[in-house]
Coordinates of C-alpha atoms and ligand atoms in Angstrom, one line a residue:
M1 CA 30.6 10.4 -7.4
A2 CA 28.2 8.2 -5.4
S3 CA 28.0 4.6 -6.7
E4 CA 25.0 3.7 -8.8
L5 CA 21.9 2.6 -6.9
V6 CA 21.1 -1.0 -7.7
N7 CA 18.0 -1.8 -5.6
V8 CA 15.1 0.0 -3.9
N9 CA 16.4 -0.8 -0.4
E10 CA 19.2 1.6 -1.0
F11 CA 16.8 4.5 -1.1
Q12 CA 16.0 4.0 2.6
E13 CA 19.5 5.2 3.6
L14 CA 19.3 8.2 1.2
A15 CA 16.0 9.2 2.7
R16 CA 17.3 8.9 6.2
R17 CA 20.1 11.3 5.3
A18 CA 17.8 13.7 3.4
L19 CA 15.0 14.0 6.0
P20 CA 14.6 15.5 9.5
K21 CA 14.5 12.6 12.0
M22 CA 10.8 13.2 12.8
Y23 CA 9.8 12.8 9.2
F24 CA 12.0 9.8 8.5
D25 CA 10.8 8.0 11.6
Y26 CA 7.2 8.6 10.7
Y27 CA 7.7 7.0 7.3
N28 CA 10.0 4.2 8.5
G29 CA 8.3 3.1 11.7
G30 CA 6.0 0.4 12.6
A31 CA 3.9 -0.4 15.7
E32 CA 5.3 -1.3 19.1
D33 CA 8.0 -4.0 18.9
E34 CA 8.0 -3.8 15.1
H35 CA 7.8 -7.6 14.9
T36 CA 5.4 -7.5 12.0
L37 CA 7.5 -4.9 10.3
R38 CA 10.4 -7.3 10.2
E39 CA 8.2 -10.2 9.3
N40 CA 6.6 -8.5 6.3
T41 CA 10.0 -8.6 4.5
E42 CA 11.4 -11.8 6.2
A43 CA 8.4 -13.9 5.2
F44 CA 9.0 -13.2 1.5
R45 CA 12.6 -14.5 2.0
R46 CA 11.2 -17.9 3.3
I47 CA 9.5 -18.5 -0.1
T48 CA 11.6 -20.1 -2.8
F49 CA 11.1 -20.7 -6.5
R50 CA 10.3 -23.7 -8.6
P51 CA 11.5 -22.2 -11.9
R52 CA 10.7 -23.9 -15.2
V53 CA 13.2 -24.0 -18.1
L54 CA 13.3 -24.3 -21.9
L55 CA 10.3 -22.0 -22.4
D56 CA 10.5 -19.1 -24.9
V57 CA 11.2 -16.1 -22.7
S58 CA 12.5 -13.8 -25.5
R59 CA 9.6 -11.4 -24.9
I60 CA 8.3 -10.7 -21.4
D61 CA 5.0 -9.0 -21.0
M62 CA 4.3 -7.7 -17.5
S63 CA 1.1 -5.8 -18.4
T64 CA -2.1 -6.5 -16.6
T65 CA -5.4 -4.9 -15.6
I66 CA -6.6 -3.8 -12.1
L67 CA -10.4 -3.3 -11.9
G68 CA -10.3 -3.3 -15.7
Y69 CA -7.8 -0.5 -15.9
P70 CA -4.6 -1.4 -17.9
T71 CA -1.3 -1.0 -16.2
S72 CA 2.3 -1.7 -17.4
A73 CA 3.0 -4.1 -14.5
P74 CA 1.2 -5.5 -11.5
I75 CA 2.6 -2.8 -9.3
M76 CA 0.6 0.0 -7.7
I77 CA 1.6 2.9 -5.5
A78 CA 0.1 2.3 -2.0
P79 CA -1.7 5.2 -0.3
T80 CA 0.7 6.8 2.2
G81 CA 0.1 10.1 4.0
L82 CA 2.1 13.4 4.0
H83 CA 4.2 13.3 0.9
K84 CA 5.4 16.9 1.5
F85 CA 7.5 15.6 4.4
A86 CA 9.5 14.0 1.6
H87 CA 9.4 16.6 -1.1
P88 CA 7.8 20.1 -1.6
E89 CA 5.8 18.9 -4.5
G90 CA 4.3 16.1 -2.5
E91 CA 1.7 13.9 -4.0
V92 CA 1.8 15.8 -7.3
A93 CA 5.3 14.5 -7.9
T94 CA 4.3 11.0 -6.9
A95 CA 1.3 11.1 -9.3
R96 CA 3.5 12.3 -12.2
A97 CA 5.9 9.5 -11.6
A98 CA 3.0 7.0 -11.6
A99 CA 1.8 8.5 -14.9
A100 CA 5.3 8.2 -16.4
C101 CA 5.5 4.5 -15.4
N102 CA 2.0 3.8 -16.5
T103 CA 1.2 2.6 -12.9
I104 CA -1.9 3.2 -10.8
M105 CA -1.6 5.4 -7.8
A106 CA -3.7 5.2 -4.7
M107 CA -3.8 8.7 -3.1
S108 CA -4.1 8.9 0.7
F109 CA -6.9 10.5 2.7
A110 CA -4.0 12.1 4.6
A111 CA -2.4 13.6 1.4
D112 CA -0.6 17.0 1.5
C113 CA -2.1 18.0 -1.9
T114 CA -5.7 18.3 -2.8
L115 CA -7.6 15.9 -5.0
E116 CA -7.9 18.7 -7.5
E117 CA -4.2 19.5 -7.6
V118 CA -3.3 15.8 -8.2
A119 CA -6.0 15.3 -10.8
S120 CA -4.9 18.3 -12.8
S121 CA -1.2 17.5 -12.7
C122 CA -1.1 14.3 -14.7
N123 CA -3.2 11.6 -16.4
A124 CA -2.3 8.7 -14.1
I125 CA -5.1 6.3 -13.3
R126 CA -5.8 7.2 -9.6
F127 CA -7.8 5.6 -6.8
F128 CA -8.6 7.5 -3.6
Q129 CA -8.1 6.0 -0.2
I130 CA -10.5 7.0 2.5
Y131 CA -11.1 6.8 6.2
V132 CA -14.6 7.2 7.5
C133 CA -14.7 10.2 9.7
K134 CA -17.0 10.6 12.7
R135 CA -18.6 13.3 10.6
R136 CA -19.9 11.1 7.8
D137 CA -20.8 14.1 5.7
V138 CA -17.1 15.0 5.5
T139 CA -16.2 11.5 4.1
A140 CA -19.2 11.7 1.6
V141 CA -17.9 15.1 0.3
L142 CA -14.4 13.7 -0.1
V143 CA -15.6 10.7 -2.0
Q144 CA -17.8 12.8 -4.3
R145 CA -14.8 15.2 -4.9
A146 CA -12.7 12.2 -5.9
E147 CA -15.4 11.0 -8.3
R148 CA -15.7 14.4 -9.9
N149 CA -12.0 14.6 -10.3
G150 CA -11.7 11.4 -12.2
F151 CA -10.5 9.0 -9.5
K152 CA -11.5 5.5 -10.5
A153 CA -12.1 3.7 -7.3
I154 CA -12.5 4.2 -3.5
M155 CA -10.1 2.2 -1.3
L156 CA -11.6 2.1 2.2
T157 CA -9.0 1.4 4.8
V158 CA -10.6 -0.8 7.5
D159 CA -7.7 -1.6 9.8
T160 CA -7.5 1.8 11.5
P161 CA -10.4 2.4 14.0
R162 CA -7.5 4.1 15.9
L163 CA -3.9 4.8 14.9
G164 CA -1.5 2.0 16.0
R165 CA 1.1 2.8 18.7
R166 CA 4.2 4.0 16.8
E167 CA 6.7 4.6 19.5
A168 CA 9.1 6.7 17.4
D169 CA 6.3 9.1 16.7
I170 CA 5.4 9.2 20.4
K171 CA 9.0 10.1 21.4
N172 CA 9.3 12.6 18.6
K173 CA 6.0 14.2 19.6
M174 CA 5.0 13.9 16.0
I175 CA 3.2 16.9 14.6
A176 CA -0.2 16.6 13.0
P177 CA -0.4 18.5 9.7
Q178 CA -4.0 19.1 8.6
P179 CA -4.7 16.7 5.7
K180 CA -5.1 19.1 2.8
N181 CA -8.4 17.7 1.6
L182 CA -10.0 18.2 5.0
E183 CA -9.2 21.9 5.0
V184 CA -12.4 23.9 4.9
L185 CA -14.4 20.8 5.7
L186 CA -13.2 20.1 9.2
S187 CA -11.3 22.1 11.8
T188 CA -9.0 19.6 13.4
E189 CA -7.1 20.8 16.4
A190 CA -5.5 17.8 17.9
V191 CA -5.2 18.8 21.6
S192 CA -2.3 16.7 23.0
D193 CA 0.8 17.9 24.7
T194 CA 2.3 14.5 25.0
G195 CA 2.9 11.8 22.5
S196 CA 2.0 11.8 18.8
K197 CA -0.2 14.6 17.8
F198 CA -1.0 12.7 14.7
A199 CA -2.4 9.8 16.7
A200 CA -4.5 12.4 18.7
F201 CA -5.8 13.8 15.4
A202 CA -6.8 10.3 14.2
A203 CA -8.6 9.6 17.5
E204 CA -10.5 12.8 17.2
T205 CA -11.4 12.4 13.5
L206 CA -11.8 8.8 12.5
D207 CA -14.9 6.8 13.4
P208 CA -14.1 3.7 15.4
S209 CA -17.7 2.5 15.2
L210 CA -17.4 1.8 11.5
C211 CA -19.0 -1.6 10.7
W212 CA -19.6 -3.9 7.7
K213 CA -23.1 -2.5 7.3
D214 CA -21.6 0.9 6.7
I215 CA -20.3 -0.2 3.3
D216 CA -23.9 0.1 2.2
W217 CA -23.9 3.7 3.2
L218 CA -20.6 4.3 1.4
R219 CA -22.1 2.7 -1.7
S220 CA -25.1 5.0 -1.4
V221 CA -22.8 8.1 -1.7
T222 CA -20.7 7.0 -4.7
S223 CA -21.0 5.0 -7.9
L224 CA -17.3 4.2 -7.8
P225 CA -16.1 0.6 -7.1
I226 CA -15.1 0.1 -3.5
L227 CA -12.0 -1.8 -2.4
V228 CA -11.4 -2.7 1.2
K229 CA -7.9 -2.4 2.4
G230 CA -6.7 -4.2 5.5
V231 CA -8.2 -7.7 5.3
L232 CA -6.1 -10.5 6.8
T233 CA -8.5 -13.5 7.2
A234 CA -10.7 -15.7 5.1
E235 CA -13.6 -14.8 7.4
D236 CA -13.3 -11.1 6.6
A237 CA -12.7 -11.8 2.9
I238 CA -16.1 -13.6 2.8
K239 CA -17.8 -10.7 4.7
A240 CA -16.3 -8.3 2.2
M241 CA -17.7 -10.2 -0.7
E242 CA -21.1 -10.4 1.0
V243 CA -21.3 -6.7 1.3
G244 CA -20.4 -6.4 -2.4
V245 CA -17.0 -4.8 -2.6
A246 CA -15.1 -4.8 -5.9
G247 CA -11.8 -5.9 -4.5
I248 CA -9.8 -6.7 -1.4
V249 CA -6.3 -5.5 -0.3
V250 CA -4.5 -7.9 2.0
S251 CA -2.7 -5.5 4.2
N252 CA -1.5 -4.9 7.7
H253 CA -0.9 -1.3 7.0
G254 CA 2.8 -1.7 6.6
A255 CA 2.9 -3.1 10.1
R256 CA 1.9 0.3 11.6
Q257 CA -1.3 -0.8 13.2
L258 CA -1.5 -4.2 15.1
D259 CA 1.9 -5.5 15.9
Y260 CA 2.0 -9.4 15.7
S261 CA -0.5 -9.4 13.0
P262 CA 0.7 -11.8 10.3
A263 CA 3.1 -10.9 7.5
T264 CA 0.8 -10.3 4.6
I265 CA 2.4 -12.8 2.2
T266 CA 1.7 -15.6 4.8
V267 CA -2.1 -15.0 4.7
L268 CA -2.5 -14.1 1.0
E269 CA -3.4 -17.6 0.0
E270 CA -6.0 -18.0 2.7
V271 CA -7.8 -14.9 1.4
V272 CA -7.4 -15.8 -2.3
R273 CA -8.9 -19.2 -1.6
A274 CA -11.9 -17.7 0.2
V275 CA -12.5 -15.3 -2.6
G276 CA -12.3 -18.0 -5.2
G277 CA -11.5 -15.7 -8.1
K278 CA -14.8 -13.7 -7.8
I279 CA -13.0 -10.3 -7.1
P280 CA -9.4 -9.2 -7.4
V281 CA -7.1 -9.5 -4.4
L282 CA -4.2 -7.1 -4.0
I283 CA -1.5 -7.2 -1.4
D284 CA 1.0 -4.8 0.2
G285 CA 3.6 -4.9 3.0
G286 CA 7.3 -5.6 2.6
V287 CA 7.4 -5.8 -1.1
R288 CA 11.0 -4.7 -1.9
R289 CA 12.1 -6.9 -4.9
G290 CA 10.7 -8.1 -8.2
T291 CA 11.0 -11.6 -6.7
D292 CA 8.6 -10.6 -4.0
I293 CA 6.1 -9.4 -6.6
F294 CA 6.4 -12.7 -8.5
K295 CA 5.8 -14.6 -5.2
A296 CA 2.7 -12.6 -4.5
L297 CA 1.3 -13.2 -8.0
A298 CA 2.1 -16.9 -7.7
L299 CA 0.0 -17.0 -4.5
G300 CA -2.9 -15.4 -6.3
A301 CA -2.6 -11.6 -6.0
Q302 CA -3.7 -9.5 -9.0
A303 CA -1.1 -6.9 -8.1
V304 CA 1.1 -5.5 -5.3
M305 CA 1.2 -2.1 -3.8
I306 CA 4.4 -0.4 -2.7
G307 CA 4.5 1.9 0.3
R308 CA 7.7 3.0 1.9
P309 CA 10.1 2.6 -1.0
V310 CA 8.0 5.2 -2.9
L311 CA 8.4 7.6 0.0
Y312 CA 12.1 7.0 0.2
G313 CA 12.5 7.5 -3.6
L314 CA 10.5 10.8 -3.3
A315 CA 12.6 12.0 -0.4
A316 CA 15.9 11.1 -2.1
K317 CA 15.2 12.3 -5.6
G318 CA 11.6 13.7 -6.0
E319 CA 9.6 12.5 -9.0
N320 CA 12.6 10.9 -10.6
G321 CA 13.3 8.9 -7.4
V322 CA 9.7 7.5 -7.4
R323 CA 10.2 6.6 -11.1
R324 CA 13.5 4.9 -10.3
V325 CA 11.8 2.8 -7.6
I326 CA 9.0 1.6 -9.8
E327 CA 11.4 1.0 -12.7
M328 CA 13.8 -1.0 -10.6
L329 CA 10.9 -3.2 -9.4
K330 CA 9.7 -3.6 -12.9
D331 CA 13.1 -4.6 -14.2
E332 CA 13.6 -7.1 -11.4
L333 CA 10.1 -8.6 -12.0
E334 CA 10.8 -8.9 -15.7
L335 CA 14.1 -10.8 -15.1
T336 CA 12.4 -13.0 -12.5
M337 CA 9.7 -13.9 -15.0
A338 CA 12.3 -14.8 -17.6
L339 CA 14.3 -16.9 -15.2
S340 CA 11.2 -18.7 -14.0
G341 CA 9.9 -19.5 -17.5
C342 CA 6.9 -17.1 -17.4
P343 CA 6.6 -14.8 -20.5
T344 CA 3.3 -13.2 -19.2
V345 CA 1.8 -12.7 -15.8
K346 CA -0.9 -15.3 -16.6
D347 CA 1.9 -17.9 -16.9
I348 CA 2.8 -17.3 -13.2
T349 CA 1.1 -20.1 -11.2
R350 CA 1.1 -21.6 -7.7
S351 CA 3.4 -24.3 -8.8
H352 CA 6.2 -21.7 -9.4
V353 CA 6.8 -21.2 -5.6
R354 CA 7.4 -23.2 -2.6
T355 CA 6.2 -21.8 0.7
E356 CA 7.0 -22.7 4.3
Y357 CA 3.6 -24.4 4.4
D358 CA 4.5 -26.6 1.4
R359 CA 7.8 -27.6 3.0
F360 CA 6.0 -28.5 6.3
N361 CA 3.4 -30.6 4.5
C362 CA 6.1 -32.5 2.6
R363 CA 7.6 -33.6 5.9
L364 CA 4.3 -35.0 7.3
Ligands
LIG401 C1 4.3 6.7 6.1 C2 3.1 5.9 5.8 C3 1.9 6.4 5.7 C4 0.8 5.7 5.4 N1 -0.4 6.3 5.3 C5 -1.5 5.5 5.0 C6 -2.7 6.1 4.7 O1 -2.9 7.3 4.8 N2 -3.8 5.3 4.4 C7 -3.7 4.0 4.3 O2 -4.6 3.3 4.0 N3 -2.5 3.4 4.5 C8 -1.4 4.1 4.8 N4 -0.2 3.5 4.9 C9 -0.1 2.1 4.7 C10 0.3 1.8 3.2 O3 -0.9 2.0 2.4 C11 0.7 0.3 2.9 O4 -0.3 -0.5 3.5 C12 2.0 0.0 3.5 O5 2.9 1.1 3.5 C13 2.6 -1.2 2.7 O6 3.8 -1.6 3.3 P1 5.3 -1.2 2.8 O7 5.5 0.2 3.3 O8 6.1 -2.2 3.5 O9 5.4 -1.3 1.3 C14 0.9 4.3 5.2 C15 2.2 3.7 5.3 C16 3.3 4.5 5.6 C17 4.7 3.8 5.6
LIG402 C1 -5.1 9.7 10.0 C2 -4.1 9.5 9.0 C3 -3.3 8.2 9.2 C4 -2.2 8.0 8.2 C5 -1.8 6.6 8.2 O1 -2.6 5.8 7.8 C6 -0.5 6.2 8.6 O2 0.3 7.0 9.1 O3 -0.2 5.0 8.6

């Protein structure tokens, strides 16, 4: 019998064995040299703790709210495309796992299941991630379908005017499955004999002229709150607040877009300071441990989102695999809170961690 799985990193190897190379590479890969991909996880390792002792940690409460919606822990499922590469049930299985864990799922624009299928499969709280298409009417219809089907927020991804250069996908001549929700709305025939057909599909479909002023347009077609995903600087955080978004996701798209963009955990504090508590700030990228989640909360995030580990869990063991991934992260966070002297998420403060920046300042 295989030995027991003890952490979410172990799902990566199981997924590698379970999946055809093209699918695994699509999930696993980052842009170009994959510098940022390595940094997303490495930067967490450079942050250490300042744990406090002799505080009553006999009961740990990880619950919190995101945009007012209660969740069992500050952990969300990040929007990732093409879940049927991992498992025949695709996003329906992921959504059921989210419901079972009392976790919020962000469903991708590039999902393999329809909004309607996911909505009717479970009662998880769901957000819908969108790209703005050259055909704005298509995006408007998607947003309205999400709203009709009980999705609670729109997460607008703003770091993808074009798809990043993912060299594994280029070598594999990655196929371009038609995102299920675009069927009937758009005929997408990515014409490309070389390279990643998925990148060709994105170039053909997504609108690279999207600007800050277009958030007004998006607001005019939905009454749902809008989060922007892909902010990495204080300047853009301030702009996002000026145009009235409901929340910000600090993200470099799992290092799949601009290589040498900073590891997200290294810029979280800059964004949090600029936002000044006015709207929630979420973060994703490289979160693999409960300790990572604690560090993100200490630096001011309301919650974290998990990308690849969810896909690896889905590939390895379907819905149960996703559940295991979320449960493992929850268990680790609970223990980290106990060992740091923080019985609730509100007790986690900036003084519980020591960053590279703190160490540098001490030496001055
Ligand atoms: C295979 C894959 C597909 C993704 N698809 C999308 C997507 O459709 N929309 C989006 O906004 N982000 C997408 N992302 C980025 C994730 O939402 C998230 O930012 C990233 O995966 C977080 O990093 P992590 O994988 O290290 O947890 C994707 C990421 C991966 C790995
Ligand atoms: C046009 C769909 C893009 C999916 C995506 O965002 C990713 O693969 O990272």
